[in-house]
């Protein structure tokens, strides 16, 4: 197990070291659970009082907090404790699962597949005709990549993920376990005889940009025509549904169990809270935020925050909730 002095940690995060400790740091931990060999984090005044009771010998804190380190304890002041925490987590991050061979003999790889340098392909993977893998692509066991899909450099795909035919995936992406990319969009119409439903063919694809991360069991459906698009830098949580022909701009965030219906358009930097639902053919402009559990049935302006079901401007919705609370007290 790796261990570091407080000076070595400060050299990485480049903060202001206050106090000192001779205890080697063996890992990060939250305030309540930390022991004396841990470093912890304090990002707001709300948690500052817990420094007195935690057993941690060191903490990374926001530089606007006024806390005394104490005996044989150290604080590192930084502009943003969360970002510093990310660097420290990298220092203590355990290694990823190892590959005994770069390409496992049980992998089924069509003869037309193009494999870049340094790729790793785990047991029981399937790679179909005319697939192109860039350099340093990692496919963990039981990944399926279907025909004519292109995957960029340094993308990591975890077990159980299925990427359907003709999809285009950027570089430095991470797809966690059981992600579905390019399944048919949900399109049906009543049949002519009125006795059933007619499936609408979904002949488009999915295009995913660079540095996109998609959480476990999330789905991105292929387009009816053209493409379902996820822009560079988007981060998608577990159990998220992105329907056919939706378009996400750059650096959008979708929290768990949220969903976009068909042909939704998100601008850049949109934040969708957990369990929020977005109606089809809706546009949410750049910088907007949709609160958790909200139901969006109309367009949202740039920079606006909406809440509720149906979603409304957050200030108006909060006024309504206050008014309803007053009424129930009478």
PDB file of C-alpha atoms in Angstrom, residues 33-293:
ATOM      1  CA  UNK A  33     -14.490   7.596   9.394  1.00  0.00           C
ATOM      2  CA  UNK A  34     -10.904   8.852   9.196  1.00  0.00           C
ATOM      3  CA  UNK A  35      -8.118   7.408  11.362  1.00  0.00           C
ATOM      4  CA  UNK A  36      -4.801   9.051  12.141  1.00  0.00           C
ATOM      5  CA  UNK A  37      -3.138   7.669   8.972  1.00  0.00           C
ATOM      6  CA  UNK A  38      -5.780   9.289   6.749  1.00  0.00           C
ATOM      7  CA  UNK A  39      -6.085  12.632   5.017  1.00  0.00           C
ATOM      8  CA  UNK A  40      -9.573  14.130   4.807  1.00  0.00           C
ATOM      9  CA  UNK A  41     -11.287  17.071   3.099  1.00  0.00           C
ATOM     10  CA  UNK A  42     -13.231  20.136   4.266  1.00  0.00           C
ATOM     11  CA  UNK A  43     -14.883  22.130   1.517  1.00  0.00           C
ATOM     12  CA  UNK A  44     -17.247  24.375   3.495  1.00  0.00           C
ATOM     13  CA  UNK A  45     -17.755  25.956   6.902  1.00  0.00           C
ATOM     14  CA  UNK A  46     -20.599  23.496   7.500  1.00  0.00           C
ATOM     15  CA  UNK A  47     -18.054  20.716   8.107  1.00  0.00           C
ATOM     16  CA  UNK A  48     -15.263  22.740   9.705  1.00  0.00           C
ATOM     17  CA  UNK A  49     -16.354  21.863  13.248  1.00  0.00           C
ATOM     18  CA  UNK A  50     -15.817  18.165  12.512  1.00  0.00           C
ATOM     19  CA  UNK A  51     -12.062  18.785  12.353  1.00  0.00           C
ATOM     20  CA  UNK A  52     -12.053  18.867  16.159  1.00  0.00           C
ATOM     21  CA  UNK A  53     -13.465  15.345  16.442  1.00  0.00           C
ATOM     22  CA  UNK A  54     -11.977  13.539  13.442  1.00  0.00           C
ATOM     23  CA  UNK A  55      -8.976  11.301  14.005  1.00  0.00           C
ATOM     24  CA  UNK A  56      -7.399  12.311  10.670  1.00  0.00           C
ATOM     25  CA  UNK A  57      -3.907  13.738  10.956  1.00  0.00           C
ATOM     26  CA  UNK A  58      -4.288  15.927   7.868  1.00  0.00           C
ATOM     27  CA  UNK A  59      -6.956  17.688   5.849  1.00  0.00           C
ATOM     28  CA  UNK A  60      -7.238  19.562   2.588  1.00  0.00           C
ATOM     29  CA  UNK A  61      -9.424  22.639   3.128  1.00  0.00           C
ATOM     30  CA  UNK A  62     -10.759  25.525   1.095  1.00  0.00           C
ATOM     31  CA  UNK A  63      -8.568  28.588   1.560  1.00  0.00           C
ATOM     32  CA  UNK A  64     -11.486  30.702   2.823  1.00  0.00           C
ATOM     33  CA  UNK A  65     -11.778  28.605   5.995  1.00  0.00           C
ATOM     34  CA  UNK A  66     -10.123  29.597   9.250  1.00  0.00           C
ATOM     35  CA  UNK A  67      -9.153  26.377  11.034  1.00  0.00           C
ATOM     36  CA  UNK A  68      -6.203  25.665  13.352  1.00  0.00           C
ATOM     37  CA  UNK A  69      -4.348  22.419  12.621  1.00  0.00           C
ATOM     38  CA  UNK A  70      -3.545  21.339  16.192  1.00  0.00           C
ATOM     39  CA  UNK A  71      -0.725  19.205  17.590  1.00  0.00           C
ATOM     40  CA  UNK A  72       0.987  16.873  15.104  1.00  0.00           C
ATOM     41  CA  UNK A  73      -1.693  17.664  12.526  1.00  0.00           C
ATOM     42  CA  UNK A  74      -1.544  19.510   9.228  1.00  0.00           C
ATOM     43  CA  UNK A  75      -3.831  21.423   6.936  1.00  0.00           C
ATOM     44  CA  UNK A  76      -3.329  22.166   3.254  1.00  0.00           C
ATOM     45  CA  UNK A  77      -5.224  25.219   2.038  1.00  0.00           C
ATOM     46  CA  UNK A  78      -6.266  25.199  -1.620  1.00  0.00           C
ATOM     47  CA  UNK A  79      -8.713  27.214  -3.749  1.00  0.00           C
ATOM     48  CA  UNK A  80     -10.919  24.161  -4.338  1.00  0.00           C
ATOM     49  CA  UNK A  81     -10.771  21.154  -1.995  1.00  0.00           C
ATOM     50  CA  UNK A  82     -12.820  18.978  -4.378  1.00  0.00           C
ATOM     51  CA  UNK A  83     -10.343  19.403  -7.233  1.00  0.00           C
ATOM     52  CA  UNK A  84      -7.419  18.784  -4.893  1.00  0.00           C
ATOM     53  CA  UNK A  85      -9.190  15.656  -3.651  1.00  0.00           C
ATOM     54  CA  UNK A  86      -9.280  14.320  -7.209  1.00  0.00           C
ATOM     55  CA  UNK A  87      -5.486  14.576  -7.446  1.00  0.00           C
ATOM     56  CA  UNK A  88      -5.029  12.829  -4.092  1.00  0.00           C
ATOM     57  CA  UNK A  89      -7.398  10.037  -5.070  1.00  0.00           C
ATOM     58  CA  UNK A  90      -5.249   9.476  -8.157  1.00  0.00           C
ATOM     59  CA  UNK A  91      -2.181   9.130  -5.919  1.00  0.00           C
ATOM     60  CA  UNK A  92      -3.817   6.332  -3.943  1.00  0.00           C
ATOM     61  CA  UNK A  93      -5.770   4.757  -6.781  1.00  0.00           C
ATOM     62  CA  UNK A  94      -5.237   0.967  -6.916  1.00  0.00           C
ATOM     63  CA  UNK A  95      -4.220  -0.565 -10.258  1.00  0.00           C
ATOM     64  CA  UNK A  96      -6.904  -1.626 -12.721  1.00  0.00           C
ATOM     65  CA  UNK A  97      -7.435  -5.340 -13.437  1.00  0.00           C
ATOM     66  CA  UNK A  98      -4.476  -6.874 -15.255  1.00  0.00           C
ATOM     67  CA  UNK A  99      -4.450  -8.539 -18.668  1.00  0.00           C
ATOM     68  CA  UNK A 100      -2.284 -11.680 -18.831  1.00  0.00           C
ATOM     69  CA  UNK A 101      -2.127 -11.289 -22.618  1.00  0.00           C
ATOM     70  CA  UNK A 102      -2.965  -8.250 -24.710  1.00  0.00           C
ATOM     71  CA  UNK A 103      -5.537 -10.131 -26.808  1.00  0.00           C
ATOM     72  CA  UNK A 104      -7.158 -13.115 -25.109  1.00  0.00           C
ATOM     73  CA  UNK A 105      -7.362 -16.259 -27.243  1.00  0.00           C
ATOM     74  CA  UNK A 106     -11.094 -16.626 -26.594  1.00  0.00           C
ATOM     75  CA  UNK A 107     -11.870 -13.234 -28.153  1.00  0.00           C
ATOM     76  CA  UNK A 108     -13.701 -13.491 -31.491  1.00  0.00           C
ATOM     77  CA  UNK A 109     -12.241 -10.876 -33.844  1.00  0.00           C
ATOM     78  CA  UNK A 110     -13.245 -10.665 -37.496  1.00  0.00           C
ATOM     79  CA  UNK A 111     -10.380 -10.729 -39.969  1.00  0.00           C
ATOM     80  CA  UNK A 112     -11.262  -7.237 -41.258  1.00  0.00           C
ATOM     81  CA  UNK A 113     -10.899  -5.546 -37.867  1.00  0.00           C
ATOM     82  CA  UNK A 114      -8.192  -2.865 -37.623  1.00  0.00           C
ATOM     83  CA  UNK A 115      -6.519  -2.867 -34.209  1.00  0.00           C
ATOM     84  CA  UNK A 116      -4.288   0.026 -33.185  1.00  0.00           C
ATOM     85  CA  UNK A 117      -1.096  -0.265 -31.183  1.00  0.00           C
ATOM     86  CA  UNK A 118      -1.254  -1.176 -27.507  1.00  0.00           C
ATOM     87  CA  UNK A 119      -4.871  -2.371 -27.488  1.00  0.00           C
ATOM     88  CA  UNK A 120      -6.027  -4.868 -24.863  1.00  0.00           C
ATOM     89  CA  UNK A 121      -8.933  -7.208 -25.577  1.00  0.00           C
ATOM     90  CA  UNK A 122     -10.282  -9.441 -22.808  1.00  0.00           C
ATOM     91  CA  UNK A 123     -11.773 -12.900 -22.753  1.00  0.00           C
ATOM     92  CA  UNK A 124     -14.929 -13.612 -24.775  1.00  0.00           C
ATOM     93  CA  UNK A 125     -15.064 -10.240 -26.501  1.00  0.00           C
ATOM     94  CA  UNK A 126     -16.691 -10.088 -29.919  1.00  0.00           C
ATOM     95  CA  UNK A 127     -15.524  -7.606 -32.572  1.00  0.00           C
ATOM     96  CA  UNK A 128     -17.416  -7.631 -35.852  1.00  0.00           C
ATOM     97  CA  UNK A 129     -16.480  -6.897 -39.471  1.00  0.00           C
ATOM     98  CA  UNK A 130     -14.757  -3.632 -40.385  1.00  0.00           C
ATOM     99  CA  UNK A 131     -14.481  -2.343 -36.825  1.00  0.00           C
ATOM    100  CA  UNK A 132     -11.617   0.094 -36.233  1.00  0.00           C
ATOM    101  CA  UNK A 133      -9.947   0.373 -32.831  1.00  0.00           C
ATOM    102  CA  UNK A 134      -7.565   3.264 -32.236  1.00  0.00           C
ATOM    103  CA  UNK A 135      -4.369   3.016 -30.202  1.00  0.00           C
ATOM    104  CA  UNK A 136      -4.472   1.971 -26.525  1.00  0.00           C
ATOM    105  CA  UNK A 137      -8.140   0.913 -26.560  1.00  0.00           C
ATOM    106  CA  UNK A 138      -9.055  -1.411 -23.666  1.00  0.00           C
ATOM    107  CA  UNK A 139     -11.941  -3.873 -23.911  1.00  0.00           C
ATOM    108  CA  UNK A 140     -12.582  -5.799 -20.716  1.00  0.00           C
ATOM    109  CA  UNK A 141     -14.044  -9.340 -20.942  1.00  0.00           C
ATOM    110  CA  UNK A 142     -17.432  -9.884 -22.602  1.00  0.00           C
ATOM    111  CA  UNK A 143     -17.622  -6.662 -24.603  1.00  0.00           C
ATOM    112  CA  UNK A 144     -19.391  -6.753 -27.983  1.00  0.00           C
ATOM    113  CA  UNK A 145     -18.510  -4.318 -30.773  1.00  0.00           C
ATOM    114  CA  UNK A 146     -20.617  -4.745 -33.907  1.00  0.00           C
ATOM    115  CA  UNK A 147     -19.911  -4.061 -37.572  1.00  0.00           C
ATOM    116  CA  UNK A 148     -18.273  -0.884 -38.866  1.00  0.00           C
ATOM    117  CA  UNK A 149     -17.980   0.798 -35.494  1.00  0.00           C
ATOM    118  CA  UNK A 150     -15.042   3.162 -34.955  1.00  0.00           C
ATOM    119  CA  UNK A 151     -13.494   3.672 -31.512  1.00  0.00           C
ATOM    120  CA  UNK A 152     -10.900   6.366 -30.827  1.00  0.00           C
ATOM    121  CA  UNK A 153      -7.598   6.194 -28.983  1.00  0.00           C
ATOM    122  CA  UNK A 154      -7.319   5.387 -25.260  1.00  0.00           C
ATOM    123  CA  UNK A 155     -10.999   4.577 -24.796  1.00  0.00           C
ATOM    124  CA  UNK A 156     -11.842   2.055 -22.049  1.00  0.00           C
ATOM    125  CA  UNK A 157     -14.914  -0.176 -22.270  1.00  0.00           C
ATOM    126  CA  UNK A 158     -15.902  -2.309 -19.291  1.00  0.00           C
ATOM    127  CA  UNK A 159     -17.483  -5.755 -19.288  1.00  0.00           C
ATOM    128  CA  UNK A 160     -20.980  -6.335 -20.600  1.00  0.00           C
ATOM    129  CA  UNK A 161     -21.061  -3.244 -22.787  1.00  0.00           C
ATOM    130  CA  UNK A 162     -22.576  -3.614 -26.258  1.00  0.00           C
ATOM    131  CA  UNK A 163     -21.848  -1.136 -29.046  1.00  0.00           C
ATOM    132  CA  UNK A 164     -24.029  -1.732 -32.056  1.00  0.00           C
ATOM    133  CA  UNK A 165     -23.160  -1.353 -35.721  1.00  0.00           C
ATOM    134  CA  UNK A 166     -21.868   1.840 -37.363  1.00  0.00           C
ATOM    135  CA  UNK A 167     -21.414   3.835 -34.163  1.00  0.00           C
ATOM    136  CA  UNK A 168     -18.564   6.331 -33.838  1.00  0.00           C
ATOM    137  CA  UNK A 169     -16.860   6.674 -30.459  1.00  0.00           C
ATOM    138  CA  UNK A 170     -14.261   9.329 -29.650  1.00  0.00           C
ATOM    139  CA  UNK A 171     -10.961   9.066 -27.813  1.00  0.00           C
ATOM    140  CA  UNK A 172     -10.349   8.899 -24.049  1.00  0.00           C
ATOM    141  CA  UNK A 173     -13.912   7.769 -23.328  1.00  0.00           C
ATOM    142  CA  UNK A 174     -14.922   5.475 -20.451  1.00  0.00           C
ATOM    143  CA  UNK A 175     -17.974   3.202 -20.686  1.00  0.00           C
ATOM    144  CA  UNK A 176     -18.743   1.355 -17.463  1.00  0.00           C
ATOM    145  CA  UNK A 177     -20.320  -2.073 -17.142  1.00  0.00           C
ATOM    146  CA  UNK A 178     -23.362  -2.987 -19.231  1.00  0.00           C
ATOM    147  CA  UNK A 179     -23.623   0.227 -21.209  1.00  0.00           C
ATOM    148  CA  UNK A 180     -25.754  -0.023 -24.350  1.00  0.00           C
ATOM    149  CA  UNK A 181     -24.782   2.123 -27.335  1.00  0.00           C
ATOM    150  CA  UNK A 182     -26.782   2.078 -30.548  1.00  0.00           C
ATOM    151  CA  UNK A 183     -29.785  -0.079 -29.694  1.00  0.00           C
ATOM    152  CA  UNK A 184     -32.892   0.715 -31.731  1.00  0.00           C
ATOM    153  CA  UNK A 185     -34.715   3.904 -30.838  1.00  0.00           C
ATOM    154  CA  UNK A 186     -38.242   3.544 -29.462  1.00  0.00           C
ATOM    155  CA  UNK A 187     -40.370   4.166 -32.543  1.00  0.00           C
ATOM    156  CA  UNK A 188     -43.819   2.674 -33.250  1.00  0.00           C
ATOM    157  CA  UNK A 189     -47.003   3.765 -34.986  1.00  0.00           C
ATOM    158  CA  UNK A 190     -50.500   2.204 -35.076  1.00  0.00           C
ATOM    159  CA  UNK A 191     -50.771  -0.270 -37.934  1.00  0.00           C
ATOM    160  CA  UNK A 192     -53.111   0.365 -40.889  1.00  0.00           C
ATOM    161  CA  UNK A 193     -55.583  -2.253 -39.720  1.00  0.00           C
ATOM    162  CA  UNK A 194     -55.628  -0.825 -36.189  1.00  0.00           C
ATOM    163  CA  UNK A 195     -54.766  -4.189 -34.681  1.00  0.00           C
ATOM    164  CA  UNK A 196     -51.243  -3.537 -33.561  1.00  0.00           C
ATOM    165  CA  UNK A 197     -48.149  -1.386 -33.776  1.00  0.00           C
ATOM    166  CA  UNK A 198     -45.789  -0.945 -36.687  1.00  0.00           C
ATOM    167  CA  UNK A 199     -42.098  -0.658 -35.854  1.00  0.00           C
ATOM    168  CA  UNK A 200     -40.393   2.371 -37.400  1.00  0.00           C
ATOM    169  CA  UNK A 201     -36.936   1.362 -38.669  1.00  0.00           C
ATOM    170  CA  UNK A 202     -34.054   3.052 -36.882  1.00  0.00           C
ATOM    171  CA  UNK A 203     -31.319   3.332 -39.511  1.00  0.00           C
ATOM    172  CA  UNK A 204     -29.128   6.078 -38.006  1.00  0.00           C
ATOM    173  CA  UNK A 205     -26.257   5.685 -35.579  1.00  0.00           C
ATOM    174  CA  UNK A 206     -24.702   7.118 -32.415  1.00  0.00           C
ATOM    175  CA  UNK A 207     -21.807   9.583 -32.468  1.00  0.00           C
ATOM    176  CA  UNK A 208     -19.981  10.149 -29.183  1.00  0.00           C
ATOM    177  CA  UNK A 209     -17.269  12.772 -28.748  1.00  0.00           C
ATOM    178  CA  UNK A 210     -13.986  12.719 -26.853  1.00  0.00           C
ATOM    179  CA  UNK A 211     -13.558  12.389 -23.063  1.00  0.00           C
ATOM    180  CA  UNK A 212     -17.133  11.174 -22.543  1.00  0.00           C
ATOM    181  CA  UNK A 213     -17.880   8.965 -19.528  1.00  0.00           C
ATOM    182  CA  UNK A 214     -21.033   6.844 -19.343  1.00  0.00           C
ATOM    183  CA  UNK A 215     -22.102   5.060 -16.164  1.00  0.00           C
ATOM    184  CA  UNK A 216     -23.212   1.485 -15.693  1.00  0.00           C
ATOM    185  CA  UNK A 217     -26.469   0.286 -17.291  1.00  0.00           C
ATOM    186  CA  UNK A 218     -27.045   3.500 -19.225  1.00  0.00           C
ATOM    187  CA  UNK A 219     -28.421   3.470 -22.767  1.00  0.00           C
ATOM    188  CA  UNK A 220     -27.838   5.688 -25.799  1.00  0.00           C
ATOM    189  CA  UNK A 221     -30.211   4.718 -28.625  1.00  0.00           C
ATOM    190  CA  UNK A 222     -29.422   5.017 -32.309  1.00  0.00           C
ATOM    191  CA  UNK A 223     -31.201   7.614 -34.387  1.00  0.00           C
ATOM    192  CA  UNK A 224     -34.144   6.978 -36.668  1.00  0.00           C
ATOM    193  CA  UNK A 225     -32.022   8.724 -39.294  1.00  0.00           C
ATOM    194  CA  UNK A 226     -28.878  10.837 -38.980  1.00  0.00           C
ATOM    195  CA  UNK A 227     -27.306  10.440 -35.503  1.00  0.00           C
ATOM    196  CA  UNK A 228     -27.851  10.584 -31.770  1.00  0.00           C
ATOM    197  CA  UNK A 229     -24.981  12.816 -30.653  1.00  0.00           C
ATOM    198  CA  UNK A 230     -23.152  13.204 -27.344  1.00  0.00           C
ATOM    199  CA  UNK A 231     -20.674  16.074 -27.311  1.00  0.00           C
ATOM    200  CA  UNK A 232     -17.116  16.181 -26.010  1.00  0.00           C
ATOM    201  CA  UNK A 233     -16.655  15.961 -22.269  1.00  0.00           C
ATOM    202  CA  UNK A 234     -20.194  14.887 -21.321  1.00  0.00           C
ATOM    203  CA  UNK A 235     -20.524  12.894 -18.092  1.00  0.00           C
ATOM    204  CA  UNK A 236     -23.468  10.515 -17.784  1.00  0.00           C
ATOM    205  CA  UNK A 237     -24.367   8.682 -14.578  1.00  0.00           C
ATOM    206  CA  UNK A 238     -25.746   5.165 -14.097  1.00  0.00           C
ATOM    207  CA  UNK A 239     -29.215   4.169 -15.357  1.00  0.00           C
ATOM    208  CA  UNK A 240     -29.601   7.092 -17.747  1.00  0.00           C
ATOM    209  CA  UNK A 241     -31.698   6.880 -20.944  1.00  0.00           C
ATOM    210  CA  UNK A 242     -30.821   8.960 -24.008  1.00  0.00           C
ATOM    211  CA  UNK A 243     -33.357   8.412 -26.753  1.00  0.00           C
ATOM    212  CA  UNK A 244     -33.064   8.485 -30.523  1.00  0.00           C
ATOM    213  CA  UNK A 245     -31.956  11.648 -32.300  1.00  0.00           C
ATOM    214  CA  UNK A 246     -31.175  13.504 -29.081  1.00  0.00           C
ATOM    215  CA  UNK A 247     -28.215  15.874 -29.249  1.00  0.00           C
ATOM    216  CA  UNK A 248     -26.078  16.815 -26.248  1.00  0.00           C
ATOM    217  CA  UNK A 249     -23.624  19.704 -26.416  1.00  0.00           C
ATOM    218  CA  UNK A 250     -20.231  19.796 -24.742  1.00  0.00           C
ATOM    219  CA  UNK A 251     -19.610  19.058 -21.054  1.00  0.00           C
ATOM    220  CA  UNK A 252     -23.207  18.266 -20.111  1.00  0.00           C
ATOM    221  CA  UNK A 253     -23.954  16.321 -16.931  1.00  0.00           C
ATOM    222  CA  UNK A 254     -26.821  13.846 -16.502  1.00  0.00           C
ATOM    223  CA  UNK A 255     -27.336  12.366 -13.023  1.00  0.00           C
ATOM    224  CA  UNK A 256     -28.670   8.885 -12.320  1.00  0.00           C
ATOM    225  CA  UNK A 257     -32.073   7.729 -13.543  1.00  0.00           C
ATOM    226  CA  UNK A 258     -32.622  10.825 -15.659  1.00  0.00           C
ATOM    227  CA  UNK A 259     -33.729  10.582 -19.253  1.00  0.00           C
ATOM    228  CA  UNK A 260     -34.071  12.370 -22.566  1.00  0.00           C
ATOM    229  CA  UNK A 261     -36.979  11.480 -24.822  1.00  0.00           C
ATOM    230  CA  UNK A 262     -36.549  11.509 -28.589  1.00  0.00           C
ATOM    231  CA  UNK A 263     -35.049  14.516 -30.383  1.00  0.00           C
ATOM    232  CA  UNK A 264     -34.164  16.488 -27.250  1.00  0.00           C
ATOM    233  CA  UNK A 265     -31.424  19.092 -27.741  1.00  0.00           C
ATOM    234  CA  UNK A 266     -29.089  20.163 -24.942  1.00  0.00           C
ATOM    235  CA  UNK A 267     -26.709  23.093 -25.291  1.00  0.00           C
ATOM    236  CA  UNK A 268     -23.256  23.199 -23.732  1.00  0.00           C
ATOM    237  CA  UNK A 269     -22.824  22.733 -19.987  1.00  0.00           C
ATOM    238  CA  UNK A 270     -26.408  21.690 -19.248  1.00  0.00           C
ATOM    239  CA  UNK A 271     -26.952  19.920 -15.899  1.00  0.00           C
ATOM    240  CA  UNK A 272     -29.772  17.382 -15.565  1.00  0.00           C
ATOM    241  CA  UNK A 273     -30.512  16.316 -11.979  1.00  0.00           C
ATOM    242  CA  UNK A 274     -31.269  12.768 -10.899  1.00  0.00           C
ATOM    243  CA  UNK A 275     -34.595  11.244 -11.992  1.00  0.00           C
ATOM    244  CA  UNK A 276     -35.421  14.267 -14.165  1.00  0.00           C
ATOM    245  CA  UNK A 277     -37.362  13.598 -17.375  1.00  0.00           C
ATOM    246  CA  UNK A 278     -37.202  15.677 -20.551  1.00  0.00           C
ATOM    247  CA  UNK A 279     -40.080  15.605 -23.058  1.00  0.00           C
ATOM    248  CA  UNK A 280     -39.405  14.857 -26.712  1.00  0.00           C
ATOM    249  CA  UNK A 281     -38.469  17.678 -29.122  1.00  0.00           C
ATOM    250  CA  UNK A 282     -37.518  19.955 -26.210  1.00  0.00           C
ATOM    251  CA  UNK A 283     -34.527  22.309 -26.282  1.00  0.00           C
ATOM    252  CA  UNK A 284     -32.559  23.122 -23.136  1.00  0.00           C
ATOM    253  CA  UNK A 285     -30.124  25.899 -23.892  1.00  0.00           C
ATOM    254  CA  UNK A 286     -26.521  26.231 -22.725  1.00  0.00           C
ATOM    255  CA  UNK A 287     -25.808  26.562 -19.021  1.00  0.00           C
ATOM    256  CA  UNK A 288     -29.321  25.631 -17.898  1.00  0.00           C
ATOM    257  CA  UNK A 289     -29.982  23.383 -14.889  1.00  0.00           C
ATOM    258  CA  UNK A 290     -32.876  20.969 -14.403  1.00  0.00           C
ATOM    259  CA  UNK A 291     -33.479  20.096 -10.758  1.00  0.00           C
ATOM    260  CA  UNK A 292     -33.703  16.502  -9.564  1.00  0.00           C
ATOM    261  CA  UNK A 293     -37.044  14.813 -10.131  1.00  0.00           C
TER     262      UNK A 293
END
